[in-house]
Short mmCIF file of C-alpha atoms and ligand atoms in Angstrom, two decimals:
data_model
loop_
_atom_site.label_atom_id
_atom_site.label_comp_id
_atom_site.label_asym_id
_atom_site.label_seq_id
_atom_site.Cartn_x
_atom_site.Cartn_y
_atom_site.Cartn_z
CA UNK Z 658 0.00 0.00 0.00
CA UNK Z 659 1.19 3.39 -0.73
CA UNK Z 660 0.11 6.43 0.93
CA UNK Z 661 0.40 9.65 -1.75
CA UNK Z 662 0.41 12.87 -0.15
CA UNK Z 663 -1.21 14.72 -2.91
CA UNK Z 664 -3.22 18.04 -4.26
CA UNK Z 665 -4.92 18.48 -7.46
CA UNK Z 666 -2.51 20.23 -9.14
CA UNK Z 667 0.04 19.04 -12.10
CA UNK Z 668 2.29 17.81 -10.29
CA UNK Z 669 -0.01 15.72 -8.37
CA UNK Z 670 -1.77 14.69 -11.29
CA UNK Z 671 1.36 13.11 -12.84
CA UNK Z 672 1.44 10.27 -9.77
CA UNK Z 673 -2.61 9.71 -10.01
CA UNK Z 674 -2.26 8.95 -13.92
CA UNK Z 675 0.38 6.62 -13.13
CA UNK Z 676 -0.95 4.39 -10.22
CA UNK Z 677 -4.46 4.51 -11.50
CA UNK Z 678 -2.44 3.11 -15.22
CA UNK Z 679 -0.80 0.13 -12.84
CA UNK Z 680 -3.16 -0.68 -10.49
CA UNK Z 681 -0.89 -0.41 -7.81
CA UNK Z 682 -2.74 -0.10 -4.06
CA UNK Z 683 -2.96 3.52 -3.07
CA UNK Z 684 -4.54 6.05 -0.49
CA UNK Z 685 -4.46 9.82 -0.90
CA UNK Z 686 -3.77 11.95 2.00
CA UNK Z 687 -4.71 15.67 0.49
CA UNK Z 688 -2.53 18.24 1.61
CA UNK Z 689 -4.19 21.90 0.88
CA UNK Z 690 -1.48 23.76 -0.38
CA UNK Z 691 -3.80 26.59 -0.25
CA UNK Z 692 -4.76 26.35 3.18
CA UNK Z 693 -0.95 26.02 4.28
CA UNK Z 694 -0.88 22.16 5.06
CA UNK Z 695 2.24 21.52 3.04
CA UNK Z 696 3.77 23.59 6.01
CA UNK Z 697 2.83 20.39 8.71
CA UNK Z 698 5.76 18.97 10.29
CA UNK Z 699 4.60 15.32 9.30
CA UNK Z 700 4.52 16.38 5.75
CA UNK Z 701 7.97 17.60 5.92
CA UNK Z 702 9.40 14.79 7.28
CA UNK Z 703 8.41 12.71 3.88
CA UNK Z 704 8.55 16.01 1.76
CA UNK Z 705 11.10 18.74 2.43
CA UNK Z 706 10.85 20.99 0.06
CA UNK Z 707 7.11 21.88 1.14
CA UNK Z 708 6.05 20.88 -2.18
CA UNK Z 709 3.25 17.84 -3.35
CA UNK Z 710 3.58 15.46 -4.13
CA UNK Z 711 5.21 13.08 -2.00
CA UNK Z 712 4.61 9.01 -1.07
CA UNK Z 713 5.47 6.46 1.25
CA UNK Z 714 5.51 2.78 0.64
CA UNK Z 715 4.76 0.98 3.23
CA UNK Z 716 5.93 -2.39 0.96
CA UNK Z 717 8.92 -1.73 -0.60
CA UNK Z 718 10.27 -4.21 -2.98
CA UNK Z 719 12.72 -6.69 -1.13
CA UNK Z 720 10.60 -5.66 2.02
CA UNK Z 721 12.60 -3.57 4.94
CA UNK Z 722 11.38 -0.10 6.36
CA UNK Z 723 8.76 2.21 4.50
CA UNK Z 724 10.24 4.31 2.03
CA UNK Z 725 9.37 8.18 1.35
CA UNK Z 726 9.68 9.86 -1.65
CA UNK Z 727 9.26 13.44 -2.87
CA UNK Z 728 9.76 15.12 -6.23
CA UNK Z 729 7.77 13.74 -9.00
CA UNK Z 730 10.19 12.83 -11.22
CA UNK Z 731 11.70 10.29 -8.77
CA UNK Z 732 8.63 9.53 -7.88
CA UNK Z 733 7.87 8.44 -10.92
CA UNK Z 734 11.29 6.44 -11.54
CA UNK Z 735 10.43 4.54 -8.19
CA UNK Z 736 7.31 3.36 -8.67
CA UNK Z 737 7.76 2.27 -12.10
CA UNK Z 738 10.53 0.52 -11.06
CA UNK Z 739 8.61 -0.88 -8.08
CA UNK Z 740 5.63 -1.95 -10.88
CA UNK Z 741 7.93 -2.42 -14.04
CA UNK Z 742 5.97 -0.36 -15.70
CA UNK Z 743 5.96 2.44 -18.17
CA UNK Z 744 10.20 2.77 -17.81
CA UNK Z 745 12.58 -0.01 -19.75
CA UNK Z 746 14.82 -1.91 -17.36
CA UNK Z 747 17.44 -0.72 -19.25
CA UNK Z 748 19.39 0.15 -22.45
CA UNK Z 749 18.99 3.03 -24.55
CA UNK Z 750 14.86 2.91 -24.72
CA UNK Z 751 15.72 3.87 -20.64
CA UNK Z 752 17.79 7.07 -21.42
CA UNK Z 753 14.86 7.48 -23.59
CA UNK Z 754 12.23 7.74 -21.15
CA UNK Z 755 14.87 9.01 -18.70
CA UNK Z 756 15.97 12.33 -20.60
CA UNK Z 757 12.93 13.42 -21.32
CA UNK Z 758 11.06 13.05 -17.96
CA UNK Z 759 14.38 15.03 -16.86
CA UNK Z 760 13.49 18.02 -19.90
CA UNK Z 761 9.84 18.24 -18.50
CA UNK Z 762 11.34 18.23 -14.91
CA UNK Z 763 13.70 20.69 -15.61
CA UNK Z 764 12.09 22.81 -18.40
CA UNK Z 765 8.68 22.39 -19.18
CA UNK Z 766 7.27 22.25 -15.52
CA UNK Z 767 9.38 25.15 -14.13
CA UNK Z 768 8.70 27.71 -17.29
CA UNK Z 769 4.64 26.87 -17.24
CA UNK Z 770 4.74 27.50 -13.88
CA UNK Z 771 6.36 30.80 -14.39
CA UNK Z 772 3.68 31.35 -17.10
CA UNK Z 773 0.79 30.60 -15.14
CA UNK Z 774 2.42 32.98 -12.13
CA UNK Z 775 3.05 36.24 -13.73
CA UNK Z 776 0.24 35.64 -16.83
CA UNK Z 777 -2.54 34.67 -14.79
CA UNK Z 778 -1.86 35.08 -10.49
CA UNK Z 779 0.47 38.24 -10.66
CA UNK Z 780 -1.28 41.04 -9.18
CA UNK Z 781 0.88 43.47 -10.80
CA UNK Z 782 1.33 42.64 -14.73
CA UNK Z 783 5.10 42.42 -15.61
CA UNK Z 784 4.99 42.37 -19.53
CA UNK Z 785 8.63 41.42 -20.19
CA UNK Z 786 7.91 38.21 -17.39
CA UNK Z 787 4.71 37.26 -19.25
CA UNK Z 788 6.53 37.21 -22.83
CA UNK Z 789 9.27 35.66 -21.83
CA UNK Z 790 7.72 32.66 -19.87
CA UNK Z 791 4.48 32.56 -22.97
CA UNK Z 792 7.15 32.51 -25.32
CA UNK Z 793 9.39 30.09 -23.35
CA UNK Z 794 6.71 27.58 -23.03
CA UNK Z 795 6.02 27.85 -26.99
CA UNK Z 796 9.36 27.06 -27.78
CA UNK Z 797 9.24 23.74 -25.76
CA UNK Z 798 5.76 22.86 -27.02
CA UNK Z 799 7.77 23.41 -30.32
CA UNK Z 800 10.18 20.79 -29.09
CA UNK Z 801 7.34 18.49 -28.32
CA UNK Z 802 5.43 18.47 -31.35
CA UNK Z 803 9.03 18.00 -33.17
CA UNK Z 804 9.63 14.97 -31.24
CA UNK Z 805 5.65 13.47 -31.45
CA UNK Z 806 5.99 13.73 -35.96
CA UNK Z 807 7.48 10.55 -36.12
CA UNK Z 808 6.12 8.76 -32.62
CA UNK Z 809 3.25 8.10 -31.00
CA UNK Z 810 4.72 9.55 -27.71
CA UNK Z 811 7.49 11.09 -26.46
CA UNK Z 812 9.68 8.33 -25.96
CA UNK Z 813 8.38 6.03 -28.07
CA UNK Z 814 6.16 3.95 -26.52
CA UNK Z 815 3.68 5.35 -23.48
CA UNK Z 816 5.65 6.08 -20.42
CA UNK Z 817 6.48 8.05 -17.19
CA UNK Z 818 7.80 10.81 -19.64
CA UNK Z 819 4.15 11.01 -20.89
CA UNK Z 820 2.71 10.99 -17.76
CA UNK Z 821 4.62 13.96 -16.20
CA UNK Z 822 4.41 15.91 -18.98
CA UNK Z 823 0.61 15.72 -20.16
CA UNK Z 824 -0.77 17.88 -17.09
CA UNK Z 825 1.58 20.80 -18.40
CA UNK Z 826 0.30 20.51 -21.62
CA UNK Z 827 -3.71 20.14 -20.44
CA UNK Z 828 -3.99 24.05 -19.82
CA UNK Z 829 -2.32 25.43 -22.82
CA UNK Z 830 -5.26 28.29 -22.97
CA UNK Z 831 -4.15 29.34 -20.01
CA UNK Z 832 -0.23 29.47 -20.93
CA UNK Z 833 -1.27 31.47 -23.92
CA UNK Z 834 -0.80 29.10 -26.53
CA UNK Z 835 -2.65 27.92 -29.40
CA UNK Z 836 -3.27 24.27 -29.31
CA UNK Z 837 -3.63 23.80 -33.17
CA UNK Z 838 -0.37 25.49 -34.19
CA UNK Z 839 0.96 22.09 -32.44
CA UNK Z 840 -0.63 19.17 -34.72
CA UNK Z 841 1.41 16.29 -33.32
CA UNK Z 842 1.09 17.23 -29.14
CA UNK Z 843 -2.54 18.18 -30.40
CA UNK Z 844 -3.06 14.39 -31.30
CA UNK Z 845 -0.93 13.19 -28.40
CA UNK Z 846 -2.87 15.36 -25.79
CA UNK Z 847 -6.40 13.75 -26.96
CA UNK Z 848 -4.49 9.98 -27.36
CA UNK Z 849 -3.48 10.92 -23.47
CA UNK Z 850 -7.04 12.38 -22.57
CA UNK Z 851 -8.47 9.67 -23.87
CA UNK Z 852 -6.93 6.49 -21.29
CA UNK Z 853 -9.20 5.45 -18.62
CA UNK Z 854 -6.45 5.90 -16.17
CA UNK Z 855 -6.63 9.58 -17.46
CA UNK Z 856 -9.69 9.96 -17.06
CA UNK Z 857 -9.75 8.81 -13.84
CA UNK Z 858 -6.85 10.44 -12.48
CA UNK Z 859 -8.37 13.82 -13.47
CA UNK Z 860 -12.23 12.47 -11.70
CA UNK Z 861 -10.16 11.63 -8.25
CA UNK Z 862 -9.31 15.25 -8.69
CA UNK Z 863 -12.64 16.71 -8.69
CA UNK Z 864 -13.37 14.45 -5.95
CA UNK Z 865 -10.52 15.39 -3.78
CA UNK Z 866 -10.81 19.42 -4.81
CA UNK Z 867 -14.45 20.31 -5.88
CA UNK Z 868 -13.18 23.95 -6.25
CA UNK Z 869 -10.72 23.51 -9.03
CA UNK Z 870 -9.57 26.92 -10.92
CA UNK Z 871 -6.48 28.11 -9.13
CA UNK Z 872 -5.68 30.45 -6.35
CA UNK Z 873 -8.64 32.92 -6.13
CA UNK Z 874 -8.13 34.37 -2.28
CA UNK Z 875 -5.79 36.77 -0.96
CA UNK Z 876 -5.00 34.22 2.13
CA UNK Z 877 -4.42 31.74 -0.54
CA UNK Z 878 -2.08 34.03 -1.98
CA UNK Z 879 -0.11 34.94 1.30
CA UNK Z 880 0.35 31.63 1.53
CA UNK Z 881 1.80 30.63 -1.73
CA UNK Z 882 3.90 33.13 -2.96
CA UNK Z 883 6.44 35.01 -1.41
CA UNK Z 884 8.14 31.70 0.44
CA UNK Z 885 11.27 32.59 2.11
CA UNK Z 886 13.32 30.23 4.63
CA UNK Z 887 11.88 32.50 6.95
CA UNK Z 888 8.25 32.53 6.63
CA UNK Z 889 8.15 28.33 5.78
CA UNK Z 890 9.60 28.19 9.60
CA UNK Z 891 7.28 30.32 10.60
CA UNK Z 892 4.13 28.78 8.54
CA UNK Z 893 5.84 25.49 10.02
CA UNK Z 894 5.76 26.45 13.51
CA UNK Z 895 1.81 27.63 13.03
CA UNK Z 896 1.41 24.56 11.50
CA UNK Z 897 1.85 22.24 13.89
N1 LIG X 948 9.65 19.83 -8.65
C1 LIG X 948 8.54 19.51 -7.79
C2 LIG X 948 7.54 20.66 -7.84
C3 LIG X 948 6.36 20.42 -6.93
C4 LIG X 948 5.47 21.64 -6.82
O1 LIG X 948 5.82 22.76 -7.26
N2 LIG X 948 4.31 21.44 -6.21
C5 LIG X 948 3.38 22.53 -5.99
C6 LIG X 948 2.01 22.19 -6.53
S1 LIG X 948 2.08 21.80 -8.27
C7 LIG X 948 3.25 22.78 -4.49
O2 LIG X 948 3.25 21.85 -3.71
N3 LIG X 948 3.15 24.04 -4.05
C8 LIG X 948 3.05 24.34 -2.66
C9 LIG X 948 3.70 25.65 -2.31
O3 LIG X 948 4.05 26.40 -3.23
O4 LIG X 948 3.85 25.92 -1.12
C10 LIG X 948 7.89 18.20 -8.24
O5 LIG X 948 7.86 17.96 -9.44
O6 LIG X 948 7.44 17.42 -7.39
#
């Protein structure tokens, strides 16, 4: 069994698509990042970085003590090689699946969440920061729809790099881009959209988070944005 400490966001999204796709045993523990609960001391002892998502397995292969997890990249890597699943055992098809789950870890996660900050939660409108985070984010869709000409998916066949990239690519309205300048990640989005595991990913969503549609509260945004060391010890200590 493997408890996922988890919010309905992208990043959480990735971990759903892939347990609901294996069938591995799961229980979600929702952590509000909007009400501050990534700030609880029992969530930073699994998940330092006061980020979802984050998991422990209480069954880890080979048995021995419960293992935690954070980041969803490696979160990824250890549960599919906990299920064998959706990441070859090895070879090149593994640097494959490996280097890009890395480029939407290091690239296409960080620069749409730049967009979505300054485009659509910045109270103040920076221009040059909306340009150059829209236009960022159209060169890697770019890079995507490149890559999906000649393949069904991004490393070939359906994997983890799928998985943690499709929930970037879901709100492309709101990271100013047009959808049908991008034939190939159009057609790769709707193959995605269209898996049951998908689909049920994004229901357990709803059902964890009736009020999807972002940060809409001024608390909410005290507590998001603006982090320092400073005020995470302090949101810590309050959150206790
Ligand atoms: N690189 C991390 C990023 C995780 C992340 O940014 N999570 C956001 C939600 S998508 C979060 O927990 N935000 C809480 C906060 O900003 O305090 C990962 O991929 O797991």
């Amino acid at each position: 069994m493997i408890d996922l400490h988890y919010w309905t966001t992208p990043n959480g999204h990735k971990i759903t698509m892939f347990l609901e796709e294996t069938g591995l045993k799961y229980k979600i523990f929702p952590v509000n990042i909007g009400k501050g609960e990534q700030f609880k001391t029992e969530f930073l002892a699994i998940s330092p970085n006061n980020r979802i998502p984050a998991l422990v397995d209480r069954e880890p292969k080979g048995g021995g003590a419960p293992v935690a997890v954070f980041e969803s990249g490696a979160m990824l890597v250890y549960l599919a090689e906990k299920s064998g699943k959706f990441l070859p055992s090895s070879g090149a098809s593994r640097y494959d699946v490996m280097q890009w789950l890395f480029w939407q870890m290091g690239g296409l996660g960080p620069m749409s969440g730049q967009t979505n900050h300054f485009k659509n939660y910045a109270q103040e409108k920076l221009q040059y920061a909306v340009d150059r985070y829209v236009n960022e984010v159209n060169r890697l869709y770019g890079v995507m729809n490149k890559r999906l000409a000649d393949r069904e998916f991004l490393a070939g066949e359906y994997s983890i790099a799928d998985m943690a990239s499709y929930p970037w690519v879901v709100p492309h309205e709101r990271q100013g881009q047009n959808i049908n300048d991008f034939p190939h990640l159009k057609r790769w989005l709707d193959t995605i959209a269209a898996r049951p595991a998908t689909k049920k990913a994004y229901e357990i969503a709803k059902e964890v988070n009736p009020n999807q549609g972002g940060i809409r509260t001024e608390e909410e945004r005290r507590i998001l944005f603006g982090q320092t060391a400073q005020s995470v010890a302090a949101a810590a200590q309050g959150a206790r």
